[in-house]
Tab-separated table of C-alpha atoms in Angstrom:
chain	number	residue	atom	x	y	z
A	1	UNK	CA	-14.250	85.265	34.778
A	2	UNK	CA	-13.779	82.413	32.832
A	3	UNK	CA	-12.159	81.695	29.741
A	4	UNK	CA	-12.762	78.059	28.329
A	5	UNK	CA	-11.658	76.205	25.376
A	6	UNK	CA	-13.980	74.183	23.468
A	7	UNK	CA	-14.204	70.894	21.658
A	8	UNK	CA	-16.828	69.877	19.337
A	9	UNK	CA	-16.521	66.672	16.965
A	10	UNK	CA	-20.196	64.962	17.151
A	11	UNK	CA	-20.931	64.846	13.304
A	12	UNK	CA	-19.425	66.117	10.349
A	13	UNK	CA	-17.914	69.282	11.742
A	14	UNK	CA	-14.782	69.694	13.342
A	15	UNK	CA	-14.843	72.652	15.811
A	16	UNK	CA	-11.896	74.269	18.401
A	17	UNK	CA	-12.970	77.853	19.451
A	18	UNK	CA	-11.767	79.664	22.632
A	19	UNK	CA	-14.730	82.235	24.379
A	20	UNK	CA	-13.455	84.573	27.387
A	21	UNK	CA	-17.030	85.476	29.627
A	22	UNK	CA	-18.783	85.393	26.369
A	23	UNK	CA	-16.742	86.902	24.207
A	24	UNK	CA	-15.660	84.786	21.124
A	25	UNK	CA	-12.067	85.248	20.939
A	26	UNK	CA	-11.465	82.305	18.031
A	27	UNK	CA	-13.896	79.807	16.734
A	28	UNK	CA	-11.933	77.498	13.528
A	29	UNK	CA	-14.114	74.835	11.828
A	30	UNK	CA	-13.492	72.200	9.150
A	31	UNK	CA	-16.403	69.911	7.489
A	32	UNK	CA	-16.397	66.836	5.805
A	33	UNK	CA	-17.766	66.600	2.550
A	34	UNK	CA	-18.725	63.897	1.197
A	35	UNK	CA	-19.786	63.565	-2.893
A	36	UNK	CA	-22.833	64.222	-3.972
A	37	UNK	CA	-25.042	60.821	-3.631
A	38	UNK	CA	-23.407	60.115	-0.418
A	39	UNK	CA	-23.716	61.064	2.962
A	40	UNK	CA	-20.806	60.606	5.913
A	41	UNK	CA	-20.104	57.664	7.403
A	42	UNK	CA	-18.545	57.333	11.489
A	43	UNK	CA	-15.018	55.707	10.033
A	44	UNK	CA	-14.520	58.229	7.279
A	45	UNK	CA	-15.940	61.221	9.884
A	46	UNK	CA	-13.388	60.309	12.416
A	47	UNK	CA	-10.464	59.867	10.236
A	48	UNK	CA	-11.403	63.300	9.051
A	49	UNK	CA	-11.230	64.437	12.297
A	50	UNK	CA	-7.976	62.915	13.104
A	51	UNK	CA	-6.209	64.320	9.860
A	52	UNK	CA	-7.779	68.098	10.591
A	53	UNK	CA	-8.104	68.416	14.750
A	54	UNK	CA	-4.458	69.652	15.486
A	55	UNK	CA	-4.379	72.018	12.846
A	56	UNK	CA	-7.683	73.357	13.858
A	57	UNK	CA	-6.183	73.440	17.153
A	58	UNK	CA	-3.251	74.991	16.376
A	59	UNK	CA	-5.346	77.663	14.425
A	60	UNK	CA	-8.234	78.266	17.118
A	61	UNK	CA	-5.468	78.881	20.032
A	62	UNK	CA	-2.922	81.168	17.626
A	63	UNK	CA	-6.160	83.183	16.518
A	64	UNK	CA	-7.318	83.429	20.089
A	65	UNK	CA	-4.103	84.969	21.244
A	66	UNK	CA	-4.709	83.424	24.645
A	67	UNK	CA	-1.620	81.784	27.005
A	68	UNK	CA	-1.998	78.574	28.140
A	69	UNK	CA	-1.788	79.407	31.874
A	70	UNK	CA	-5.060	81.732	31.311
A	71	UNK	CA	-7.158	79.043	30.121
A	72	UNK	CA	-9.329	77.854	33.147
A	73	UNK	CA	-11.564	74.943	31.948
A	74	UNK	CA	-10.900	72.444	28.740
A	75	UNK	CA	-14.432	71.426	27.289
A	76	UNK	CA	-15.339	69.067	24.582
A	77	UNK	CA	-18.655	67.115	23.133
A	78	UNK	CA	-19.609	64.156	25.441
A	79	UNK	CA	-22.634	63.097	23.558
A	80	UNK	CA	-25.005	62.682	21.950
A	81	UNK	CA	-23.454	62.063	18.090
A	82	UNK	CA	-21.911	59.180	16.014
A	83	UNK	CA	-19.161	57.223	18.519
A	84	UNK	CA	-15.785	57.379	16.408
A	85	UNK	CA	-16.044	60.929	15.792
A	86	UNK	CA	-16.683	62.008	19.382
A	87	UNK	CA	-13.927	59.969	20.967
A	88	UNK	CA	-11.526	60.742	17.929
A	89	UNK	CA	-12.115	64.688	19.357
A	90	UNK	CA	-12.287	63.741	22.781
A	91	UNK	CA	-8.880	62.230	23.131
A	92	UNK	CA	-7.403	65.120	22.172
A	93	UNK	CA	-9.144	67.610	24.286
A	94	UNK	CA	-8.283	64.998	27.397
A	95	UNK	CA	-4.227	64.978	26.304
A	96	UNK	CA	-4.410	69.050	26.417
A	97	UNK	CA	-5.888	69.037	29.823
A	98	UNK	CA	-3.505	66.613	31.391
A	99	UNK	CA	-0.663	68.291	29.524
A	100	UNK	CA	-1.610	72.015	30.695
A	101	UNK	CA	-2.938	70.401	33.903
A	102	UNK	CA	-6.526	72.076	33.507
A	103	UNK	CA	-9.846	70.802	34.375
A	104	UNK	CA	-11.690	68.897	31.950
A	105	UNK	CA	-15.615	68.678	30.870
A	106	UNK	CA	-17.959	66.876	29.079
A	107	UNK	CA	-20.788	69.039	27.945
A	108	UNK	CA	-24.429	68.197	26.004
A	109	UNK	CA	-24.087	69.181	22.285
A	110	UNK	CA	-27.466	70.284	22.527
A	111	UNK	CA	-26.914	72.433	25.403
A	112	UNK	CA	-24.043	73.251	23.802
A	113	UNK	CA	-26.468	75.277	20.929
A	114	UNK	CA	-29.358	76.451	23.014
A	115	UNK	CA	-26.541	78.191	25.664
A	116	UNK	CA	-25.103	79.705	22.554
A	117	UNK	CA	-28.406	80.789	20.669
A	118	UNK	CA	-29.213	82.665	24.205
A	119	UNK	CA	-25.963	83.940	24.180
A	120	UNK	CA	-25.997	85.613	20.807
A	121	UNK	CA	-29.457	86.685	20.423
A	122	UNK	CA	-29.749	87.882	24.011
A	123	UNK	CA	-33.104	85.553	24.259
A	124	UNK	CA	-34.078	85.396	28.151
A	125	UNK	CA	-36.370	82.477	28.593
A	126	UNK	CA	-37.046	81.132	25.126
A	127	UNK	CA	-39.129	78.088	23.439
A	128	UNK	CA	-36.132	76.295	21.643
A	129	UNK	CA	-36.680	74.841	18.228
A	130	UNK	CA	-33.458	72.662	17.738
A	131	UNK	CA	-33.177	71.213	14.042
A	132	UNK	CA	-30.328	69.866	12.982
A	133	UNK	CA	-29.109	66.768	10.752
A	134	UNK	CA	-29.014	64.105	14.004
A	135	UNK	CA	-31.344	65.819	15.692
A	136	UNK	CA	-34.789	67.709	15.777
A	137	UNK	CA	-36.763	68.805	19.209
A	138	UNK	CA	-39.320	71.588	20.698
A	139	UNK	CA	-37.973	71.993	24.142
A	140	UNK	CA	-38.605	74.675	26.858
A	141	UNK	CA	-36.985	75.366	30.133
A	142	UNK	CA	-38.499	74.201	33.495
A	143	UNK	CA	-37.243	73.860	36.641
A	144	UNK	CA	-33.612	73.292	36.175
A	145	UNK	CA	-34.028	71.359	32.763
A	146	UNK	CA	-34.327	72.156	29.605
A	147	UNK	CA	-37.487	69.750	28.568
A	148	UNK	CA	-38.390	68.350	25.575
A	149	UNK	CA	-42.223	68.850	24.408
A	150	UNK	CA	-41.780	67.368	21.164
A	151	UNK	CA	-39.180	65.730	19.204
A	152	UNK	CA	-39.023	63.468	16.028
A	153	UNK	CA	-40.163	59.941	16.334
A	154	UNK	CA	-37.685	58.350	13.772
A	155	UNK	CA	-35.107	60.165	11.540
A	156	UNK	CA	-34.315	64.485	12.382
A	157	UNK	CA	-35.463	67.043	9.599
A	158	UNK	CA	-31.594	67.946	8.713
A	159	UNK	CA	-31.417	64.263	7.982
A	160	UNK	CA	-34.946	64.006	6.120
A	161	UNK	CA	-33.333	66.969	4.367
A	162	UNK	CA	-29.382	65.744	3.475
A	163	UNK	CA	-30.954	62.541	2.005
A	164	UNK	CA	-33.286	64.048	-0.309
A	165	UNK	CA	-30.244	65.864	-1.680
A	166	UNK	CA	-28.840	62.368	-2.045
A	167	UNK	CA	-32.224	61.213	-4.462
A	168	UNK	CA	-31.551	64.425	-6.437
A	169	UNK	CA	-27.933	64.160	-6.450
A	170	UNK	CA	-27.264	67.970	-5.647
A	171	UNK	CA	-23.955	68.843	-4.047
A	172	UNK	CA	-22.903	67.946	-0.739
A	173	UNK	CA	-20.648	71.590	-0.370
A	174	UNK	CA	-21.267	73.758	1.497
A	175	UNK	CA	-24.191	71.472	2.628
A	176	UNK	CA	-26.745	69.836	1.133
A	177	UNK	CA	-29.453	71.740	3.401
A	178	UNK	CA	-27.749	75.367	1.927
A	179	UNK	CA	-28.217	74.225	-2.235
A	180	UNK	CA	-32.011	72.349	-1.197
A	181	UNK	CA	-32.822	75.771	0.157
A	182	UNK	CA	-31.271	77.864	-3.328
A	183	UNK	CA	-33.025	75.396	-5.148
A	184	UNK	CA	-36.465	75.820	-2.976
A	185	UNK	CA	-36.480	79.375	-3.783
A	186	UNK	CA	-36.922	78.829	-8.002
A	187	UNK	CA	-39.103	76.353	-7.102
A	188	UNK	CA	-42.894	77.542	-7.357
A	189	UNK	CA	-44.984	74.572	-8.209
A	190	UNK	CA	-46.259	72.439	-4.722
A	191	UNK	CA	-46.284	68.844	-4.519
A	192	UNK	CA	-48.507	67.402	-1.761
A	193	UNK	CA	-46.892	65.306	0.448
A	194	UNK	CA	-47.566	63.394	3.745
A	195	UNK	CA	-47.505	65.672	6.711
A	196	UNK	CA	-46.745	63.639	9.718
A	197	UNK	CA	-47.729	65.830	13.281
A	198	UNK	CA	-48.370	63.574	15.584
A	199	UNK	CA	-49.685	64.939	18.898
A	200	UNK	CA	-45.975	66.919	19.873
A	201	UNK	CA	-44.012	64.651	17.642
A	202	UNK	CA	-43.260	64.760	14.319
A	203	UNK	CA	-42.147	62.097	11.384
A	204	UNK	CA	-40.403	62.928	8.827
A	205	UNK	CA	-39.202	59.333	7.326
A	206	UNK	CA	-42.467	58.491	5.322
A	207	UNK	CA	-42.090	61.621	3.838
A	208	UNK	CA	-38.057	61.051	3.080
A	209	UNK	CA	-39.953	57.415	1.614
A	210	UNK	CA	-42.331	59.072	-0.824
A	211	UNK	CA	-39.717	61.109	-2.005
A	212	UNK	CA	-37.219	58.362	-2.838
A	213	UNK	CA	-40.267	56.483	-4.706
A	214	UNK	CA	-41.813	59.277	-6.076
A	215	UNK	CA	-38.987	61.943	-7.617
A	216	UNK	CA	-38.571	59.752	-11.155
A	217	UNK	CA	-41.927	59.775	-11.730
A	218	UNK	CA	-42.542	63.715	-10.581
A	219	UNK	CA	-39.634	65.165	-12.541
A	220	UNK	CA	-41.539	63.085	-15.499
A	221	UNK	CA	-44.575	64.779	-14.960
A	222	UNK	CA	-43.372	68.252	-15.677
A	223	UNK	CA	-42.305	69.040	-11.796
A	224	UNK	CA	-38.319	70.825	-11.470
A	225	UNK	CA	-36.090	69.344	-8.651
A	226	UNK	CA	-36.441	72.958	-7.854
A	227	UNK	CA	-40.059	72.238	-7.497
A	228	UNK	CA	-39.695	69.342	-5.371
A	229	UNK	CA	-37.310	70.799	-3.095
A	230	UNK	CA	-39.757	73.582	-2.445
A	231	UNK	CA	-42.348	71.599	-1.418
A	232	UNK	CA	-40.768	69.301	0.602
A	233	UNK	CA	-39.423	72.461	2.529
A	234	UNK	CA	-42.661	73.916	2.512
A	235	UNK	CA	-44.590	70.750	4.367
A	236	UNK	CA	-41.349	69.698	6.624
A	237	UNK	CA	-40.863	73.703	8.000
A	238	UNK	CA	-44.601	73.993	8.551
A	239	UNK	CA	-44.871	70.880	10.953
A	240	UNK	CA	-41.727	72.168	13.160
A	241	UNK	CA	-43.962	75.358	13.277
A	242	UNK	CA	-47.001	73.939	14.240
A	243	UNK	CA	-45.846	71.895	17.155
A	244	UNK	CA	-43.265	74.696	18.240
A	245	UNK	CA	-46.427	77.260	18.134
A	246	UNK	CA	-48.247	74.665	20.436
A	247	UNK	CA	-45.495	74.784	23.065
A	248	UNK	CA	-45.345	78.512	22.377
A	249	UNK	CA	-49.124	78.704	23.692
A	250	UNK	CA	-48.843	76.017	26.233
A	251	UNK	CA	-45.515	77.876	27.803
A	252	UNK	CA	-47.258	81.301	27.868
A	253	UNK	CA	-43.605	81.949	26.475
A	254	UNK	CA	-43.021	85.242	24.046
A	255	UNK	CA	-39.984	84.188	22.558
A	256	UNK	CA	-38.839	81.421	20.017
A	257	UNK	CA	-35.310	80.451	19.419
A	258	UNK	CA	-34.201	78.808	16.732
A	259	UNK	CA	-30.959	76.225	16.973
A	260	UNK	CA	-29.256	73.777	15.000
A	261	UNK	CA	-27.927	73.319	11.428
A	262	UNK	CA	-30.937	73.275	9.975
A	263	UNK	CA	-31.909	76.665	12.050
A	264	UNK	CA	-29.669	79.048	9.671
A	265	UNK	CA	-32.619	78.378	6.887
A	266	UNK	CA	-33.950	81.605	6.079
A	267	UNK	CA	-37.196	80.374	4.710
A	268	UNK	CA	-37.574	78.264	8.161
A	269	UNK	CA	-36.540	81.742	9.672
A	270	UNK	CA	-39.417	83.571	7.743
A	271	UNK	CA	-42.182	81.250	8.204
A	272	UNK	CA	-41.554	81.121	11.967
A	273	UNK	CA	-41.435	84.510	11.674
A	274	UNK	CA	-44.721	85.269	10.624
A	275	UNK	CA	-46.537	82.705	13.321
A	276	UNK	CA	-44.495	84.907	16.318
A	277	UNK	CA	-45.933	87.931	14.519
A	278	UNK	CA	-49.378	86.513	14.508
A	279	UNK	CA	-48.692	85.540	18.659
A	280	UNK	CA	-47.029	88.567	19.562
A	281	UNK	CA	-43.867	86.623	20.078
A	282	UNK	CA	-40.253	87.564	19.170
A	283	UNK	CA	-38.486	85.662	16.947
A	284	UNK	CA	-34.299	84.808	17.293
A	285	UNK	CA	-31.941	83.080	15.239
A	286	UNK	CA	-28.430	83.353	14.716
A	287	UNK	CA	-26.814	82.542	11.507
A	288	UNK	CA	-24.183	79.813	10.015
A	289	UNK	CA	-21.315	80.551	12.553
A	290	UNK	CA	-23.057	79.396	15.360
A	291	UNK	CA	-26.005	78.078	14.383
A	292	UNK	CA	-23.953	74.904	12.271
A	293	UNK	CA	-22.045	72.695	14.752
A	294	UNK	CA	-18.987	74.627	16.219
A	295	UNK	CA	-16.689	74.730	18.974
A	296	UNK	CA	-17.080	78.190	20.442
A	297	UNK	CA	-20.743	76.482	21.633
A	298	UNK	CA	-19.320	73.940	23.452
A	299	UNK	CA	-16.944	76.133	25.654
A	300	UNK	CA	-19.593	78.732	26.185
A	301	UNK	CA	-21.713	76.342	27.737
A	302	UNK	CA	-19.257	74.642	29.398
A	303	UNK	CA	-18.217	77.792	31.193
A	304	UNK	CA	-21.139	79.057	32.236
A	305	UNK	CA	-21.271	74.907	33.840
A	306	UNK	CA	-17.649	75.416	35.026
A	307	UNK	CA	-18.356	78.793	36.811
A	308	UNK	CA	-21.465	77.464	38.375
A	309	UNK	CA	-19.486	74.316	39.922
A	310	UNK	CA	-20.105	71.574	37.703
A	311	UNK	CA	-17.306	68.821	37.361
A	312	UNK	CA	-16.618	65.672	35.716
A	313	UNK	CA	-13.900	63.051	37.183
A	314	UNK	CA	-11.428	62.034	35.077
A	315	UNK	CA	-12.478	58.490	35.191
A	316	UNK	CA	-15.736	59.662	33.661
A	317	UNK	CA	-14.643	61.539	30.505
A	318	UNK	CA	-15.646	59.503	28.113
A	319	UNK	CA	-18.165	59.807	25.287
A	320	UNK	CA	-21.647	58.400	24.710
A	321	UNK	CA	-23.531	57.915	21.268
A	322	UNK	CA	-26.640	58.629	23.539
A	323	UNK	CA	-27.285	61.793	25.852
A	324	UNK	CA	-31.069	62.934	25.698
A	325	UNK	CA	-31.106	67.107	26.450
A	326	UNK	CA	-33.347	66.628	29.443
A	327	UNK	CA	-30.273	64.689	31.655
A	328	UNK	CA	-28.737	67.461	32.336
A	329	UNK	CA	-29.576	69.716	35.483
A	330	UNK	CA	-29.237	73.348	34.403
A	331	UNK	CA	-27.533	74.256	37.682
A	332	UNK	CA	-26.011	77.444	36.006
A	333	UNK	CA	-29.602	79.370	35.497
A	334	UNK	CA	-30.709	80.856	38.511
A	335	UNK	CA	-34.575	81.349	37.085
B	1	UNK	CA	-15.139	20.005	21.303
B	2	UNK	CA	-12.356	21.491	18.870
B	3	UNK	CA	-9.563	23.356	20.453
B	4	UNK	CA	-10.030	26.023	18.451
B	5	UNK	CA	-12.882	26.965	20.983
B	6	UNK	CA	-10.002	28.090	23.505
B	7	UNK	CA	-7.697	29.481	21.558
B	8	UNK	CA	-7.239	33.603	22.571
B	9	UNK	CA	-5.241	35.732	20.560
B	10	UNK	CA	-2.743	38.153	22.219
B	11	UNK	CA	-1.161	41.145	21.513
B	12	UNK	CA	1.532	42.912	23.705
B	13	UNK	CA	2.658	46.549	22.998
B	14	UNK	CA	5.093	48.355	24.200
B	15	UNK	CA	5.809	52.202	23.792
B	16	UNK	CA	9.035	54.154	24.798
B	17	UNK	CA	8.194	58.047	25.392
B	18	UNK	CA	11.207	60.293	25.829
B	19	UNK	CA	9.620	60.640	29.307
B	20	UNK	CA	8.114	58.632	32.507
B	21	UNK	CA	5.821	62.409	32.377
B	22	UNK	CA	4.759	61.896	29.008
B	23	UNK	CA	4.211	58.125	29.177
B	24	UNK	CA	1.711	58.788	31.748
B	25	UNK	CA	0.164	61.231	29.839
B	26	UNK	CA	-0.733	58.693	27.085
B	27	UNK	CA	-1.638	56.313	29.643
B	28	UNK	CA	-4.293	58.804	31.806
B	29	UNK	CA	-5.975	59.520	28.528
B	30	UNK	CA	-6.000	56.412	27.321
B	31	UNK	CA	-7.447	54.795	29.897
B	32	UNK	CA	-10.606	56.694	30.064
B	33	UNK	CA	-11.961	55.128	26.420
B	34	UNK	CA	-13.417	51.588	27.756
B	35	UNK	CA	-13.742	48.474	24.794
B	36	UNK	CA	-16.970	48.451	23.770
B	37	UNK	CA	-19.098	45.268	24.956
B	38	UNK	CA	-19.565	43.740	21.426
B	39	UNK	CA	-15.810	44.027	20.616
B	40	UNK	CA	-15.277	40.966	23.562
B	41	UNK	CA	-11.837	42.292	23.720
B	42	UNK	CA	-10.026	43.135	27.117
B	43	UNK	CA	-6.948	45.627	27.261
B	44	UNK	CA	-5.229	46.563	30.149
B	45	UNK	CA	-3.557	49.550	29.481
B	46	UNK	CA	0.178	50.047	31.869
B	47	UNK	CA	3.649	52.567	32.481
B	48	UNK	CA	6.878	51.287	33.396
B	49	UNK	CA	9.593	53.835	33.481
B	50	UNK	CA	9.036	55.716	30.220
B	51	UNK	CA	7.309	52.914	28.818
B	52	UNK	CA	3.618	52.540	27.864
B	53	UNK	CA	2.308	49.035	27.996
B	54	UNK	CA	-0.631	47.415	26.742
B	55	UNK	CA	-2.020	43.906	26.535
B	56	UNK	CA	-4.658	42.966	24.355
B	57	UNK	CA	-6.563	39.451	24.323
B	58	UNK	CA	-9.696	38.111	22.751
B	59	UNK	CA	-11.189	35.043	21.053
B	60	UNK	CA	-12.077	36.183	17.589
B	61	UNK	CA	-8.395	37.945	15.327
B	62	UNK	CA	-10.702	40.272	13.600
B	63	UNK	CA	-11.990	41.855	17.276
B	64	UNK	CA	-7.938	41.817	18.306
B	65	UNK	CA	-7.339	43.942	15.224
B	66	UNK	CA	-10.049	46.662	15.387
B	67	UNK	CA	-8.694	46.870	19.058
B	68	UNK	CA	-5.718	47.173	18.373
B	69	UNK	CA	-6.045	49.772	15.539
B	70	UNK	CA	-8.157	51.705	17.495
B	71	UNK	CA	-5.501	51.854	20.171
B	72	UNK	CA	-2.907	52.746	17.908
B	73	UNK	CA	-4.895	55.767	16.468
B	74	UNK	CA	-6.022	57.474	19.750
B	75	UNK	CA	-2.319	57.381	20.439
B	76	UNK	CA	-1.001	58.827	17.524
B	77	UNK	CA	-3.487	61.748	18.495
B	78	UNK	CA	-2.135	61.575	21.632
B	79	UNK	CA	1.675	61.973	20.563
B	80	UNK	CA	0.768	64.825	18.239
B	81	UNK	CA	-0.770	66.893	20.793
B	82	UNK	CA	2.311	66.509	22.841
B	83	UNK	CA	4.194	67.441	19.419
B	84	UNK	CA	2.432	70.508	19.372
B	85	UNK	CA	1.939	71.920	22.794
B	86	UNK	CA	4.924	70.587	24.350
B	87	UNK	CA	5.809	68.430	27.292
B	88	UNK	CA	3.259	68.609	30.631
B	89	UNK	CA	3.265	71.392	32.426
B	90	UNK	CA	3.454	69.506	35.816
B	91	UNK	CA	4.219	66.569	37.913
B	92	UNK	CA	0.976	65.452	38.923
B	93	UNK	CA	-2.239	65.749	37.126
B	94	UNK	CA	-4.881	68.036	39.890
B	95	UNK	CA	-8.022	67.512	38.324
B	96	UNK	CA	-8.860	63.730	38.668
């Protein structure tokens, strides 16, 4: 039985939440938004964090209802993510464990979501589609590591996505992902644009180019932002399908999970949807609480770490901007 | 060869805590975050008594500063936790 309390600070979101053996007892989040046109930068992030992360605290440990004393492991975001934030976050989750003298832990943010997508959907052994605004991968377990099969060879999709907002100007709040997907779905009209599969990998930054070139000149031509949003939805979605179906087949897996940000897109949802259907494959996905950074992630998975044994010194609880998903031995699976 | 090549700029700090306990609180936590290469600044990070120490140095003011400001944020984090949850729960620190 373990009952951990979680830290997660690696982009824009703020996130405290307390789980006991996988049961969420509190999970508080705050997000920096930026205006529209702009996107977040590390100094502004982590001054946001520092104005917000005791009052999340305070909020994730009154709403937990859970004493000090019964709190077993203190876990927070080592990496990967933008430097200031992280440490900004991680200071404060190292002053609570030396203060309640409690064990402390760095865990993998993207750990952190594929731990949590298993734990909510129930998904056994799934092929893990992680999309989010830093980062974008295909991975599937093997022998004690999560591996990745494909990732993004410059810029994520959530990124591709959050500056195309930018171009059109739409609202930052509750994220620019959320309104391009409103938009997308009054949009009817396709534009054809670069789509960048390559082998496992995929590219999304000549695409973000064409777009930030191309949009004057489209919405002269007769073509809505609502349009354009649709089809760059349409072509971006459809290459994280093909190279996650290709793992799918390679894997002999029958399930697809979908983590990340960018993961609580219902037309990403759908479309993935219909290529398990066509494979026989199930399909899970959770929605905005836990698919969009969060706390409650990073304790889960730093439990299930905890009770299998894993440790970090004190000496080494530091951050780092860089932490690829495949350095971490998945100890805690016993498959 | 212009002095200015030698000069190093220096900055002491010193930080009472109602506590010797707390003060090495601030210090353990501290310590952890290392100065990044590029910011060719070195801190050494001390307690004595209820005091927390540190001393900055490096060649360039504008790398002193960002060190120093960074130092002086972290803490302030560090202070309002303790605000907030109260003084340690313990002596000694089990988990190193």
């Amino acid at each position: 039985m373990v009952i951990a309390l979680g830290f997660e600070g690696s982009a824009n979101k703020l996130g405290i939440g307390v789980i006991k053996n996988g049961k969420v007892l509190s999970n508080c989040r705050r997000t920096y938004i930026t205006p529209p046109g702009e996107g977040f930068l590390p100094k502004e992030t982590a001054q946001h964090h520092r104005e917000n992360v005791l009052i999340v605290l305070k909020e994730a440990l009154e709403e937990s209802q859970v004493k000090p004393e019964d709190i077993d492991v203190i876990c927070y975001t080592k990496g990967p993510g933008m430097g200031a934030p992280l440490a900004t976050v991680a200071v404060v989750a190292r002053t609570v464990a030396r203060l309640w003298n409690k064990p402390i832990l760095g865990v993998n943010h993207c750990i952190g979501h594929i731990e949590m997508g298993r734990l909510i959907t129930g998904a056994n052994n799934p092929t893990v589609l992680y999309v989010s605004g830093g980062n974008t991968q295909v991975i599937a377990y093997a022998r004690k590591k999560y591996r990745i099969f494909g990732e993004t060879i410059d810029i994520a999709v959530g990124n591709c996505l959050d500056r195309f907002a930018r171009v059109i100007k739409i609202s930052n709040d509750p994220s620019p992902g959320y309104n391009i997907e409103q938009l997308a779905k009054k949009g009817s009209k396709l534009v054809q644009l670069p789509y960048c599969v390559k082998g496992m990998d995929v590219s999304f930054s000549g695409i973000l180019s064409f777009m930030e070139e191309k949009t004057e000149q489209l919405l002269k031509e007769g073509y809505t932002p609502e349009d354009l949003c649709f089809s760059l939805q349409e072509t971006i979605f459809a290459m994280l399908i093909e190279t996650t179906e290709r793992a799918l087949a390679h894997c002999n897996s029958n399930e697809v999970l979908i983590v990340g940000g960018v993961g609580c897109n219902l037309r990403l949802q759908e479309m993935m949807g219909i290529m398990c259907n066509e494979r026989n494959a199930r399909l899970f996905a959770t929605d905005e609480r836990f698919c969009i950074d969060n706390g409650i992630m990073i304790a889960h998975a730093g439990a299930e770490m905890f009770a299998a044994g894993v440790r970090t010194k004190w000496q080494d609880s530091f951050i780092t901007q860089r932490y690829r998903t495949d350095e971490v031995e998945t100890v805690w699976r016993t498959d | 060869m212009s002095e200015e090549l030698f000069k190093i700029f220096i900055s002491e700090i010193q930080i009472p805590f109602e506590s010797k306990k707390c003060a090495e609180v601030a210090y353990d936590v501290l310590r952890v975050d290392k100065e990044p290469k590029r910011s060719e600044v070195s801190k050494q990070l001390g307690v004595r008594d209820n005091v927390l120490t540190a001393h900055f140095s490096g060649k360039l003011a504008r790398q002193l500063r960002v060190s120093v400001n960074g130092f002086f944020e972290k803490l302030d984090l560090v202070v309002g936790t303790i605000d907030l949850l109260g003084r340690p729960v313990s002596e000694k620190y089990d988990h190193y």
